[in-house]
PDB file of C-alpha atoms (C1' of nucleotides) in Angstrom:
ATOM      1  CA  MET A   1      14.900  33.691 -12.539  1.00 31.00           C
ATOM      2  CA  PRO A   2      16.620  32.358  -9.628  1.00 37.00           C
ATOM      3  CA  GLU A   3      16.300  28.739  -9.128  1.00 41.00           C
ATOM      4  CA  GLU A   4      13.924  27.597  -6.399  1.00 45.00           C
ATOM      5  CA  GLU A   5      15.097  25.930  -3.498  1.00 48.00           C
ATOM      6  CA  VAL A   6      14.677  22.165  -4.472  1.00 52.00           C
ATOM      7  CA  ASN A   7      14.438  19.235  -1.957  1.00 55.00           C
ATOM      8  CA  LEU A   8      17.261  17.196  -3.888  1.00 58.00           C
ATOM      9  CA  ARG A   9      17.274  14.087  -1.981  1.00 58.00           C
ATOM     10  CA  LEU A  10      13.665  13.777  -2.161  1.00 56.00           C
ATOM     11  CA  CYS A  11      13.457  14.533  -5.853  1.00 54.00           C
ATOM     12  CA  PHE A  12      15.876  11.610  -6.462  1.00 51.00           C
ATOM     13  CA  LEU A  13      14.897   9.023  -3.977  1.00 45.00           C
ATOM     14  CA  GLY A  14      11.240  10.039  -4.271  1.00 49.00           C
ATOM     15  CA  GLY A  15      10.835   8.073  -7.429  1.00 58.00           C
ATOM     16  CA  GLN A  16      11.967  10.307 -10.337  1.00 81.00           C
ATOM     17  CA  MET A  17      15.654   9.960 -11.040  1.00 87.00           C
ATOM     18  CA  PHE A  18      16.740   6.388 -10.806  1.00 91.00           C
ATOM     19  CA  ARG A  19      20.329   6.598 -12.198  1.00 93.00           C
ATOM     20  CA  PHE A  20      21.592   9.356  -9.803  1.00 89.00           C
ATOM     21  CA  GLN A  21      23.610   8.666  -6.799  1.00 85.00           C
ATOM     22  CA  GLU A  22      24.780  10.694  -4.035  1.00 82.00           C
ATOM     23  CA  GLU A  23      28.762  10.912  -4.902  1.00 85.00           C
ATOM     24  CA  ALA A  24      29.471  13.214  -1.917  1.00 82.00           C
ATOM     25  CA  PRO A  25      27.493  14.417   1.128  1.00 78.00           C
ATOM     26  CA  GLY A  26      24.761  16.526  -0.620  1.00 76.00           C
ATOM     27  CA  VAL A  27      26.001  16.303  -4.097  1.00 83.00           C
ATOM     28  CA  PHE A  28      24.169  14.125  -6.677  1.00 84.00           C
ATOM     29  CA  PHE A  29      25.588  12.950  -9.939  1.00 90.00           C
ATOM     30  CA  GLY A  30      24.191  10.651 -12.706  1.00 92.00           C
ATOM     31  CA  ALA A  31      22.576  10.315 -16.123  1.00 94.00           C
ATOM     32  CA  THR A  32      19.113  10.850 -17.215  1.00 93.00           C
ATOM     33  CA  GLY A  33      18.189   9.798 -20.995  1.00 95.00           C
ATOM     34  CA  SER A  34      21.355  10.737 -22.759  1.00 94.00           C
ATOM     35  CA  GLU A  35      22.272  13.868 -20.466  1.00 94.00           C
ATOM     36  CA  GLY A  36      24.462  13.781 -17.366  1.00 93.00           C
ATOM     37  CA  TYR A  37      24.318  16.082 -14.344  1.00 91.00           C
ATOM     38  CA  ARG A  38      25.981  16.872 -11.283  1.00 89.00           C
ATOM     39  CA  LEU A  39      23.571  18.863  -8.760  1.00 80.00           C
ATOM     40  CA  TRP A  40      24.235  19.885  -5.114  1.00 75.00           C
ATOM     41  CA  ARG A  41      22.890  22.511  -2.580  1.00 67.00           C
ATOM     42  CA  GLU A  42      24.400  25.882  -1.865  1.00 63.00           C
ATOM     43  CA  GLY A  43      22.466  27.137   1.202  1.00 53.00           C
ATOM     44  CA  ALA A  44      19.028  27.537   0.212  1.00 46.00           C
ATOM     45  CA  TRP A  45      19.749  27.114  -3.534  1.00 55.00           C
ATOM     46  CA  VAL A  46      20.133  24.094  -5.877  1.00 61.00           C
ATOM     47  CA  VAL A  47      23.253  24.543  -8.220  1.00 70.00           C
ATOM     48  CA  GLY A  48      23.850  22.226 -10.954  1.00 79.00           C
ATOM     49  CA  GLU A  49      25.884  21.631 -14.115  1.00 83.00           C
ATOM     50  CA  GLY A  50      25.433  19.534 -17.054  1.00 85.00           C
ATOM     51  CA  THR A  51      28.363  17.184 -17.594  1.00 82.00           C
ATOM     52  CA  GLY A  52      27.881  16.742 -21.434  1.00 73.00           C
ATOM     53  CA  PRO A  53      26.911  18.590 -24.616  1.00 69.00           C
ATOM     54  CA  GLN A  54      23.345  17.665 -24.181  1.00 72.00           C
ATOM     55  CA  ALA A  55      22.789  19.039 -20.801  1.00 68.00           C
ATOM     56  CA  ARG A  56      19.580  20.975 -20.496  1.00 84.00           C
ATOM     57  CA  LEU A  57      19.427  21.735 -16.853  1.00 87.00           C
ATOM     58  CA  GLU A  58      16.657  24.507 -17.031  1.00 85.00           C
ATOM     59  CA  ARG A  59      14.546  21.889 -18.806  1.00 87.00           C
ATOM     60  CA  LEU A  60      15.197  19.238 -16.361  1.00 87.00           C
ATOM     61  CA  LEU A  61      14.326  21.365 -13.492  1.00 82.00           C
ATOM     62  CA  ARG A  62      11.326  23.203 -15.287  1.00 83.00           C
ATOM     63  CA  ALA A  63      12.828  26.491 -14.738  1.00 77.00           C
ATOM     64  CA  GLY A  64      10.073  27.881 -16.960  1.00 75.00           C
ATOM     65  CA  VAL A  65       7.286  26.651 -14.724  1.00 76.00           C
ATOM     66  CA  GLN A  66       5.912  29.298 -12.330  1.00 80.00           C
ATOM     67  CA  VAL A  67       6.276  27.043  -9.268  1.00 83.00           C
ATOM     68  CA  ALA A  68       5.268  29.697  -7.004  1.00 86.00           C
ATOM     69  CA  GLU A  69       1.933  30.129  -8.868  1.00 91.00           C
ATOM     70  CA  VAL A  70       1.589  26.297  -8.801  1.00 93.00           C
ATOM     71  CA  ARG A  71       1.952  26.181  -5.171  1.00 92.00           C
ATOM     72  CA  ALA A  72      -0.482  29.170  -4.623  1.00 95.00           C
ATOM     73  CA  ARG A  73      -2.998  27.373  -6.549  1.00 97.00           C
ATOM     74  CA  ILE A  74      -2.678  24.090  -4.685  1.00 97.00           C
ATOM     75  CA  GLU A  75      -2.774  25.962  -1.284  1.00 97.00           C
ATOM     76  CA  ASP A  76      -5.660  27.944  -2.565  1.00 97.00           C
ATOM     77  CA  ARG A  77      -7.831  24.800  -3.523  1.00 97.00           C
ATOM     78  CA  GLY A  78      -6.490  22.454  -0.946  1.00 97.00           C
ATOM     79  CA  PRO A  79      -5.545  24.293   2.118  1.00 97.00           C
ATOM     80  CA  GLU A  80      -5.165  21.203   4.097  1.00 96.00           C
ATOM     81  CA  LEU A  81      -1.954  20.613   2.184  1.00 96.00           C
ATOM     82  CA  ALA A  82      -0.441  23.688   3.355  1.00 94.00           C
ATOM     83  CA  PRO A  83       1.781  21.917   5.908  1.00 91.00           C
ATOM     84  CA  LEU A  84       3.163  19.869   3.311  1.00 90.00           C
ATOM     85  CA  LEU A  85       3.798  22.902   0.898  1.00 89.00           C
ATOM     86  CA  GLY A  86       5.744  24.443   3.847  1.00 86.00           C
ATOM     87  CA  ALA A  87       7.814  21.204   4.350  1.00 82.00           C
ATOM     88  CA  PHE A  88       8.726  20.645   0.573  1.00 81.00           C
ATOM     89  CA  GLN A  89       9.340  24.330  -0.649  1.00 76.00           C
ATOM     90  CA  GLY A  90      11.295  23.439  -3.577  1.00 71.00           C
ATOM     91  CA  LEU A  91       9.810  20.256  -4.602  1.00 79.00           C
ATOM     92  CA  ARG A  92       8.768  19.766  -8.278  1.00 80.00           C
ATOM     93  CA  ILE A  93       7.891  17.227 -10.859  1.00 89.00           C
ATOM     94  CA  LEU A  94      11.123  16.925 -13.025  1.00 87.00           C
ATOM     95  CA  ARG A  95      11.173  16.819 -16.690  1.00 90.00           C
ATOM     96  CA  GLN A  96      13.217  13.915 -17.750  1.00 91.00           C
ATOM     97  CA  PRO A  97      14.665  13.944 -21.272  1.00 93.00           C
ATOM     98  CA  SER A  98      13.905  10.480 -22.284  1.00 96.00           C
ATOM     99  CA  ARG A  99      10.448   8.966 -22.427  1.00 97.00           C
ATOM    100  CA  VAL A 100      11.896   5.488 -22.935  1.00 98.00           C
ATOM    101  CA  GLU A 101      13.778   5.739 -19.814  1.00 97.00           C
ATOM    102  CA  VAL A 102      10.493   6.971 -17.643  1.00 96.00           C
ATOM    103  CA  PHE A 103       8.473   4.047 -19.479  1.00 97.00           C
ATOM    104  CA  ILE A 104      11.109   1.192 -18.703  1.00 97.00           C
ATOM    105  CA  GLY A 105      12.225   2.592 -15.374  1.00 96.00           C
ATOM    106  CA  PHE A 106       8.769   2.570 -14.057  1.00 95.00           C
ATOM    107  CA  LEU A 107       8.126  -0.845 -15.357  1.00 95.00           C
ATOM    108  CA  CYS A 108      10.938  -1.606 -12.906  1.00 95.00           C
ATOM    109  CA  SER A 109       9.418  -0.040 -10.073  1.00 92.00           C
ATOM    110  CA  ALA A 110       6.303  -2.160  -9.980  1.00 92.00           C
ATOM    111  CA  ASN A 111       5.661  -3.834  -6.662  1.00 91.00           C
ATOM    112  CA  ASN A 112       9.328  -2.691  -5.779  1.00 91.00           C
ATOM    113  CA  ASN A 113      11.392  -0.339  -3.694  1.00 85.00           C
ATOM    114  CA  LEU A 114      13.834   2.287  -4.475  1.00 82.00           C
ATOM    115  CA  HIS A 115      16.795   0.262  -2.949  1.00 84.00           C
ATOM    116  CA  ARG A 116      16.157  -2.272  -5.748  1.00 89.00           C
ATOM    117  CA  ILE A 117      14.807  -0.136  -8.388  1.00 90.00           C
ATOM    118  CA  MET A 118      17.902   2.133  -8.547  1.00 90.00           C
ATOM    119  CA  PRO A 119      20.339  -0.822  -9.123  1.00 92.00           C
ATOM    120  CA  MET A 120      18.014  -2.207 -11.764  1.00 95.00           C
ATOM    121  CA  VAL A 121      17.679   0.895 -13.888  1.00 95.00           C
ATOM    122  CA  ARG A 122      21.448   1.591 -13.397  1.00 94.00           C
ATOM    123  CA  SER A 123      22.110  -1.970 -14.790  1.00 96.00           C
ATOM    124  CA  LEU A 124      20.070  -1.286 -17.774  1.00 96.00           C
ATOM    125  CA  GLY A 125      21.945   1.880 -18.163  1.00 96.00           C
ATOM    126  CA  GLU A 126      25.126  -0.074 -18.452  1.00 95.00           C
ATOM    127  CA  LEU A 127      23.839  -1.083 -21.881  1.00 96.00           C
ATOM    128  CA  GLY A 128      23.721   2.500 -23.241  1.00 96.00           C
ATOM    129  CA  ALA A 129      26.389   4.544 -25.258  1.00 96.00           C
ATOM    130  CA  GLU A 130      28.906   6.606 -23.301  1.00 95.00           C
ATOM    131  CA  ILE A 131      28.026  10.284 -23.001  1.00 93.00           C
ATOM    132  CA  GLY A 132      31.148  11.183 -21.037  1.00 90.00           C
ATOM    133  CA  ASP A 133      32.229  11.451 -17.379  1.00 91.00           C
ATOM    134  CA  GLY A 134      31.764   7.718 -17.037  1.00 92.00           C
ATOM    135  CA  LEU A 135      28.126   8.021 -17.722  1.00 94.00           C
ATOM    136  CA  ARG A 136      25.975   6.145 -20.257  1.00 95.00           C
ATOM    137  CA  GLY A 137      22.789   7.044 -21.885  1.00 96.00           C
ATOM    138  CA  PHE A 138      19.749   5.023 -21.555  1.00 97.00           C
ATOM    139  CA  PRO A 139      19.515   2.057 -24.052  1.00 97.00           C
ATOM    140  CA  SER A 140      16.913   2.219 -26.720  1.00 97.00           C
ATOM    141  CA  LEU A 141      13.614   0.234 -26.786  1.00 97.00           C
ATOM    142  CA  GLU A 142      15.160  -1.995 -29.318  1.00 97.00           C
ATOM    143  CA  ARG A 143      18.230  -2.720 -27.220  1.00 97.00           C
ATOM    144  CA  VAL A 144      15.812  -3.680 -24.109  1.00 97.00           C
ATOM    145  CA  ALA A 145      13.460  -5.591 -26.335  1.00 97.00           C
ATOM    146  CA  SER A 146      16.659  -7.695 -27.536  1.00 97.00           C
ATOM    147  CA  LEU A 147      17.348  -8.996 -23.992  1.00 96.00           C
ATOM    148  CA  GLU A 148      16.887 -12.437 -22.754  1.00 95.00           C
ATOM    149  CA  GLU A 149      14.878 -12.878 -19.755  1.00 94.00           C
ATOM    150  CA  GLY A 150      17.567 -14.777 -17.975  1.00 94.00           C
ATOM    151  CA  GLU A 151      19.987 -11.718 -18.389  1.00 94.00           C
ATOM    152  CA  LEU A 152      17.575  -9.576 -16.406  1.00 95.00           C
ATOM    153  CA  ARG A 153      16.870 -12.448 -13.883  1.00 95.00           C
ATOM    154  CA  SER A 154      20.590 -12.565 -13.047  1.00 94.00           C
ATOM    155  CA  ARG A 155      20.467  -8.888 -12.479  1.00 93.00           C
ATOM    156  CA  GLY A 156      17.769  -9.245  -9.679  1.00 92.00           C
ATOM    157  CA  PHE A 157      15.028  -8.219 -11.781  1.00 95.00           C
ATOM    158  CA  GLY A 158      12.780 -11.193 -10.478  1.00 94.00           C
ATOM    159  CA  TYR A 159       9.392 -11.658 -12.253  1.00 94.00           C
ATOM    160  CA  ARG A 160       9.677  -8.231 -13.772  1.00 95.00           C
ATOM    161  CA  ALA A 161      12.392  -9.551 -16.303  1.00 96.00           C
ATOM    162  CA  PRO A 162       9.982 -10.746 -18.848  1.00 95.00           C
ATOM    163  CA  ARG A 163       7.616  -8.120 -18.163  1.00 95.00           C
ATOM    164  CA  VAL A 164      10.233  -5.294 -19.039  1.00 97.00           C
ATOM    165  CA  ILE A 165      11.225  -6.951 -22.328  1.00 97.00           C
ATOM    166  CA  LEU A 166       7.647  -7.734 -23.296  1.00 96.00           C
ATOM    167  CA  ALA A 167       6.524  -4.189 -22.575  1.00 97.00           C
ATOM    168  CA  ALA A 168       9.614  -2.738 -24.625  1.00 97.00           C
ATOM    169  CA  ARG A 169       8.545  -5.268 -27.548  1.00 97.00           C
ATOM    170  CA  GLU A 170       4.845  -4.066 -27.184  1.00 97.00           C
ATOM    171  CA  ALA A 171       5.907  -0.525 -27.237  1.00 97.00           C
ATOM    172  CA  LEU A 172       7.905  -0.951 -30.405  1.00 97.00           C
ATOM    173  CA  GLU A 173       4.856  -2.613 -32.118  1.00 97.00           C
ATOM    174  CA  ARG A 174       2.865   0.471 -31.032  1.00 97.00           C
ATOM    175  CA  GLY A 175       5.432   2.863 -32.876  1.00 97.00           C
ATOM    176  CA  GLY A 176       8.163   3.186 -30.222  1.00 97.00           C
ATOM    177  CA  THR A 177       9.421   6.543 -29.300  1.00 97.00           C
ATOM    178  CA  ALA A 178       6.885   8.074 -31.942  1.00 98.00           C
ATOM    179  CA  TRP A 179       4.128   6.343 -30.077  1.00 98.00           C
ATOM    180  CA  LEU A 180       5.279   7.785 -26.693  1.00 98.00           C
ATOM    181  CA  ASP A 181       5.601  11.155 -28.371  1.00 98.00           C
ATOM    182  CA  ASP A 182       2.081  10.770 -29.613  1.00 98.00           C
ATOM    183  CA  LEU A 183       0.692   9.939 -26.419  1.00 98.00           C
ATOM    184  CA  ALA A 184       2.293  13.041 -24.878  1.00 98.00           C
ATOM    185  CA  ALA A 185       0.667  15.114 -27.304  1.00 98.00           C
ATOM    186  CA  GLY A 186      -2.745  13.357 -27.163  1.00 96.00           C
ATOM    187  CA  GLY A 187      -3.934  14.071 -23.614  1.00 96.00           C
ATOM    188  CA  TYR A 188      -4.132  12.501 -20.359  1.00 98.00           C
ATOM    189  CA  ASP A 189      -7.243  10.210 -20.873  1.00 97.00           C
ATOM    190  CA  ARG A 190      -6.035   8.489 -24.055  1.00 97.00           C
ATOM    191  CA  ALA A 191      -2.343   8.109 -22.861  1.00 98.00           C
ATOM    192  CA  TRP A 192      -3.386   6.666 -19.588  1.00 98.00           C
ATOM    193  CA  ARG A 193      -5.757   4.008 -21.328  1.00 97.00           C
ATOM    194  CA  GLU A 194      -3.272   2.949 -24.160  1.00 97.00           C
ATOM    195  CA  LEU A 195      -0.483   2.617 -21.543  1.00 97.00           C
ATOM    196  CA  ALA A 196      -2.540   0.523 -19.120  1.00 97.00           C
ATOM    197  CA  GLU A 197      -3.342  -1.725 -22.200  1.00 96.00           C
ATOM    198  CA  VAL A 198       0.187  -2.988 -22.186  1.00 97.00           C
ATOM    199  CA  LYS A 199       0.692  -6.183 -20.272  1.00 95.00           C
ATOM    200  CA  GLY A 200       2.698  -5.253 -17.053  1.00 95.00           C
ATOM    201  CA  ILE A 201       1.476  -1.641 -16.925  1.00 97.00           C
ATOM    202  CA  GLY A 202      -1.523  -1.278 -14.474  1.00 96.00           C
ATOM    203  CA  ARG A 203      -3.384   1.928 -13.439  1.00 96.00           C
ATOM    204  CA  LYS A 204      -0.637   3.105 -11.099  1.00 96.00           C
ATOM    205  CA  LEU A 205       2.484   2.581 -13.562  1.00 96.00           C
ATOM    206  CA  ALA A 206       0.454   4.256 -16.440  1.00 97.00           C
ATOM    207  CA  ASP A 207      -0.033   7.081 -14.224  1.00 97.00           C
ATOM    208  CA  CYS A 208       3.655   7.621 -13.253  1.00 96.00           C
ATOM    209  CA  ILE A 209       4.772   7.346 -16.905  1.00 97.00           C
ATOM    210  CA  CYS A 210       2.050  10.110 -17.839  1.00 97.00           C
ATOM    211  CA  LEU A 211       3.221  12.340 -15.033  1.00 96.00           C
ATOM    212  CA  PHE A 212       6.852  12.002 -15.078  1.00 95.00           C
ATOM    213  CA  GLY A 213       7.464  11.058 -18.867  1.00 96.00           C
ATOM    214  CA  LEU A 214       4.503  12.462 -20.761  1.00 97.00           C
ATOM    215  CA  ASP A 215       3.944  15.888 -19.285  1.00 95.00           C
ATOM    216  CA  GLN A 216       0.415  14.924 -18.230  1.00 97.00           C
ATOM    217  CA  GLY A 217      -0.450  17.040 -15.255  1.00 97.00           C
ATOM    218  CA  GLU A 218      -3.506  15.447 -14.473  1.00 98.00           C
ATOM    219  CA  ALA A 219      -1.900  12.106 -13.851  1.00 98.00           C
ATOM    220  CA  VAL A 220      -2.148  11.119 -10.074  1.00 98.00           C
ATOM    221  CA  PRO A 221      -0.176   7.926  -9.378  1.00 96.00           C
ATOM    222  CA  VAL A 222      -1.843   6.196  -6.412  1.00 97.00           C
ATOM    223  CA  ASP A 223       0.928   4.112  -4.519  1.00 94.00           C
ATOM    224  CA  THR A 224       0.620   2.894  -1.112  1.00 93.00           C
ATOM    225  CA  HIS A 225       2.050   6.143   0.397  1.00 92.00           C
ATOM    226  CA  VAL A 226      -0.533   8.268  -1.633  1.00 95.00           C
ATOM    227  CA  TRP A 227      -3.165   5.857  -0.812  1.00 95.00           C
ATOM    228  CA  SER A 228      -2.427   6.076   2.961  1.00 94.00           C
ATOM    229  CA  ALA A 229      -2.298   9.858   2.819  1.00 94.00           C
ATOM    230  CA  ALA A 230      -5.361  10.164   0.748  1.00 96.00           C
ATOM    231  CA  CYS A 231      -7.448   7.965   3.082  1.00 95.00           C
ATOM    232  CA  ARG A 232      -6.309   9.912   6.155  1.00 94.00           C
ATOM    233  CA  LEU A 233      -7.128  13.156   4.494  1.00 95.00           C
ATOM    234  CA  TYR A 234     -10.161  12.456   2.288  1.00 96.00           C
ATOM    235  CA  PHE A 235     -11.520   9.000   2.559  1.00 96.00           C
ATOM    236  CA  PRO A 236     -11.292   7.873   6.139  1.00 95.00           C
ATOM    237  CA  GLU A 237     -14.036   5.197   5.527  1.00 94.00           C
ATOM    238  CA  TRP A 238     -11.285   3.327   3.106  1.00 95.00           C
ATOM    239  CA  GLU A 239      -8.489   3.408   5.765  1.00 92.00           C
ATOM    240  CA  GLY A 240      -6.971  -0.276   5.849  1.00 90.00           C
ATOM    241  CA  LYS A 241      -8.965  -1.324   2.795  1.00 93.00           C
ATOM    242  CA  ALA A 242      -7.491  -2.327  -0.479  1.00 93.00           C
ATOM    243  CA  VAL A 243      -6.983   0.021  -3.508  1.00 95.00           C
ATOM    244  CA  THR A 244      -9.698  -1.403  -5.845  1.00 96.00           C
ATOM    245  CA  GLU A 245     -10.291   0.089  -9.481  1.00 96.00           C
ATOM    246  CA  ALA A 246     -13.168   2.149  -8.468  1.00 97.00           C
ATOM    247  CA  ARG A 247     -11.444   3.686  -5.259  1.00 97.00           C
ATOM    248  CA  TYR A 248      -8.146   4.193  -7.253  1.00 97.00           C
ATOM    249  CA  GLN A 249     -10.306   6.441  -9.854  1.00 97.00           C
ATOM    250  CA  ALA A 250     -11.943   8.099  -6.983  1.00 97.00           C
ATOM    251  CA  VAL A 251      -8.815   9.413  -5.743  1.00 97.00           C
ATOM    252  CA  GLY A 252      -7.427  10.589  -8.847  1.00 98.00           C
ATOM    253  CA  ASP A 253     -10.817  12.153  -9.801  1.00 98.00           C
ATOM    254  CA  LEU A 254     -10.843  14.000  -6.498  1.00 98.00           C
ATOM    255  CA  PHE A 255      -7.420  15.373  -7.185  1.00 98.00           C
ATOM    256  CA  ARG A 256      -8.389  16.422 -10.726  1.00 98.00           C
ATOM    257  CA  SER A 257     -11.586  18.101  -9.664  1.00 98.00           C
ATOM    258  CA  LYS A 258      -9.692  20.044  -6.968  1.00 97.00           C
ATOM    259  CA  PHE A 259      -6.547  20.806  -8.861  1.00 98.00           C
ATOM    260  CA  GLY A 260      -6.932  20.368 -12.481  1.00 97.00           C
ATOM    261  CA  SER A 261      -3.673  19.915 -14.356  1.00 97.00           C
ATOM    262  CA  ASP A 262      -1.882  20.717 -10.881  1.00 97.00           C
ATOM    263  CA  ALA A 263      -3.255  17.322  -9.747  1.00 98.00           C
ATOM    264  CA  GLY A 264      -0.021  15.643 -10.225  1.00 96.00           C
ATOM    265  CA  TRP A 265       2.038  18.281  -8.639  1.00 94.00           C
ATOM    266  CA  ALA A 266      -0.513  18.298  -5.670  1.00 96.00           C
ATOM    267  CA  HIS A 267      -0.070  14.249  -5.213  1.00 95.00           C
ATOM    268  CA  GLN A 268       3.774  14.637  -5.119  1.00 92.00           C
ATOM    269  CA  PHE A 269       3.610  16.683  -1.882  1.00 92.00           C
ATOM    270  CA  LEU A 270       1.029  13.945  -0.429  1.00 92.00           C
ATOM    271  CA  PHE A 271       3.754  11.259  -1.540  1.00 91.00           C
ATOM    272  CA  SER A 272       6.602  13.080  -0.174  1.00 87.00           C
ATOM    273  CA  GLY A 273       4.965  13.612   3.266  1.00 87.00           C
ATOM    274  CA  ASN A 274       4.061  10.065   3.693  1.00 83.00           C
ATOM    275  CA  LEU A 275       7.388   8.720   2.405  1.00 76.00           C
ATOM    276  CA  VAL A 276       9.000  10.965   5.169  1.00 70.00           C
ATOM    277  CA  ARG A 277       6.768   9.835   7.722  1.00 68.00           C
ATOM    278  CA  ARG A 278       7.615   6.159   7.038  1.00 64.00           C
ATOM    279  CA  ARG A 279      11.326   6.610   6.382  1.00 54.00           C
ATOM    280  CA  LYS A 280      13.018   8.606   8.997  1.00 46.00           C
ATOM    281  CA  ASP A 281      16.362   7.410   7.441  1.00 42.00           C
ATOM    282  CA  LEU A 282      16.029   9.676   4.379  1.00 43.00           C
ATOM    283  CA  ALA A 283      17.070  12.626   6.766  1.00 38.00           C
ATOM    284  CA  LEU A 284      15.581  14.884   4.185  1.00 39.00           C
ATOM    285  CA  PRO A 285      16.802  18.615   4.027  1.00 34.00           C
ATOM    286  CA  MET A 286      13.830  20.520   5.137  1.00 30.00           C
ATOM    287  CA  SER A 287      13.488  24.191   5.077  1.00 23.00           C
TER     288      SER A 287
ATOM    289  C1'  DT B   1     -17.180  -4.505  -7.718  1.00 69.53           C
ATOM    290  C1'  DT B   2     -14.357  -6.546  -4.178  1.00 69.53           C
ATOM    291  C1'  DG B   3     -10.920  -9.454  -1.918  1.00 69.53           C
ATOM    292  C1'  DA B   4      -7.378 -12.889  -2.019  1.00 69.53           C
ATOM    293  C1'  DC B   5      -3.311 -14.893  -3.950  1.00 69.53           C
ATOM    294  C1'  DA B   6       1.082 -15.475  -6.585  1.00 69.53           C
ATOM    295  C1'  DC B   7       5.018 -13.418  -8.370  1.00 69.53           C
ATOM    296  C1'  DC B   8      10.786 -11.822  -6.368  1.00 69.53           C
ATOM    297  C1'  DT B   9      14.115  -9.879  -3.738  1.00 69.53           C
ATOM    298  C1'  DT B  10      15.794  -6.884  -0.265  1.00 69.53           C
ATOM    299  C1'  DG B  11      15.955  -5.223   4.286  1.00 69.53           C
ATOM    300  C1'  DC B  12      14.399  -4.539   8.914  1.00 69.53           C
TER     301       DC B  12
ATOM    302  C1'  DC C   1       8.492 -11.528   8.171  1.00 69.53           C
ATOM    303  C1'  DA C   2       6.831  -7.107   5.555  1.00 69.53           C
ATOM    304  C1'  DA C   3       6.736  -4.200   1.712  1.00 69.53           C
ATOM    305  C1'  DG C   4       5.463  -3.102  -2.781  1.00 69.53           C
ATOM    306  C1'  DG C   5       1.708  -3.168  -8.199  1.00 69.53           C
ATOM    307  C1'  DT C   6      -0.199  -6.230 -11.629  1.00 69.53           C
ATOM    308  C1'  DG C   7      -2.678 -10.305 -13.361  1.00 69.53           C
ATOM    309  C1'  DT C   8      -5.911 -13.632 -12.500  1.00 69.53           C
ATOM    310  C1'  DC C   9      -9.725 -15.893 -10.419  1.00 69.53           C
ATOM    311  C1'  DA C  10     -13.552 -16.708  -7.072  1.00 69.53           C
TER     312       DA C  10
END
DNA sequence: TTGACACCTTGC
DNA sequence: CAAGGTGTCA
């Protein structure tokens, strides 16, 4: 199967791949979990190579997912999203190899923007083991849990410093990687509920971790971009209002009722569209 | 159930 | 001075 066109810059800067950087125009290089990749565009296609023995590019890009069918279902049930589907033809939810990196990475993302999240997650990545090509794997939960608050504060984590450390400890108390694996197998409702019990993880981070780290397609992370776009499209009476618990659930429930397990994919188009609308400097390669 | 505010740093 | 979630409290 040929690889579908992927809007690379959006995938990376759009909140999924915090440890990649553009090493040359259009060429992205970095580590995720304990795997290294270099990815770039050739004409309409995305080309990539793993840089180590653990590379699983097809898995990362979900080569097995019938993206065309997902897109067709979304357009069928949400024709109002057709312009976004057209603008982001290769967009997809990536499947990252490490649940721990997603868990910790999105803790860093709380009330934060990519310009600061990426250096933060990268600095944690320096604590991992070498995996070749100058890259490092993401450190274990134990390693993160062993950090001192001051170390992270000095790396620019701000008030997230204690949250990241405490959340790593709480994850370990709940069973560590086995707990995360168990959540992935146990369905969206339970995963979301248990994640949101962790101090420092609210409804939005719980959904990010579910969608990007636990393969839960029903997860709909409602951040400021998705909220703004969802109000415009579906809840005009809420425009300008705060995202309360009830409104947060209403947005997710609407997506789940319309798109079922494609809800997370559908949300990604809304997110991307609003991000581009507000960040002209991203200069996305649109098709 | 909602709104208001503190928290921390970067960038416009 | 605005942006960006969570926790807490009125």
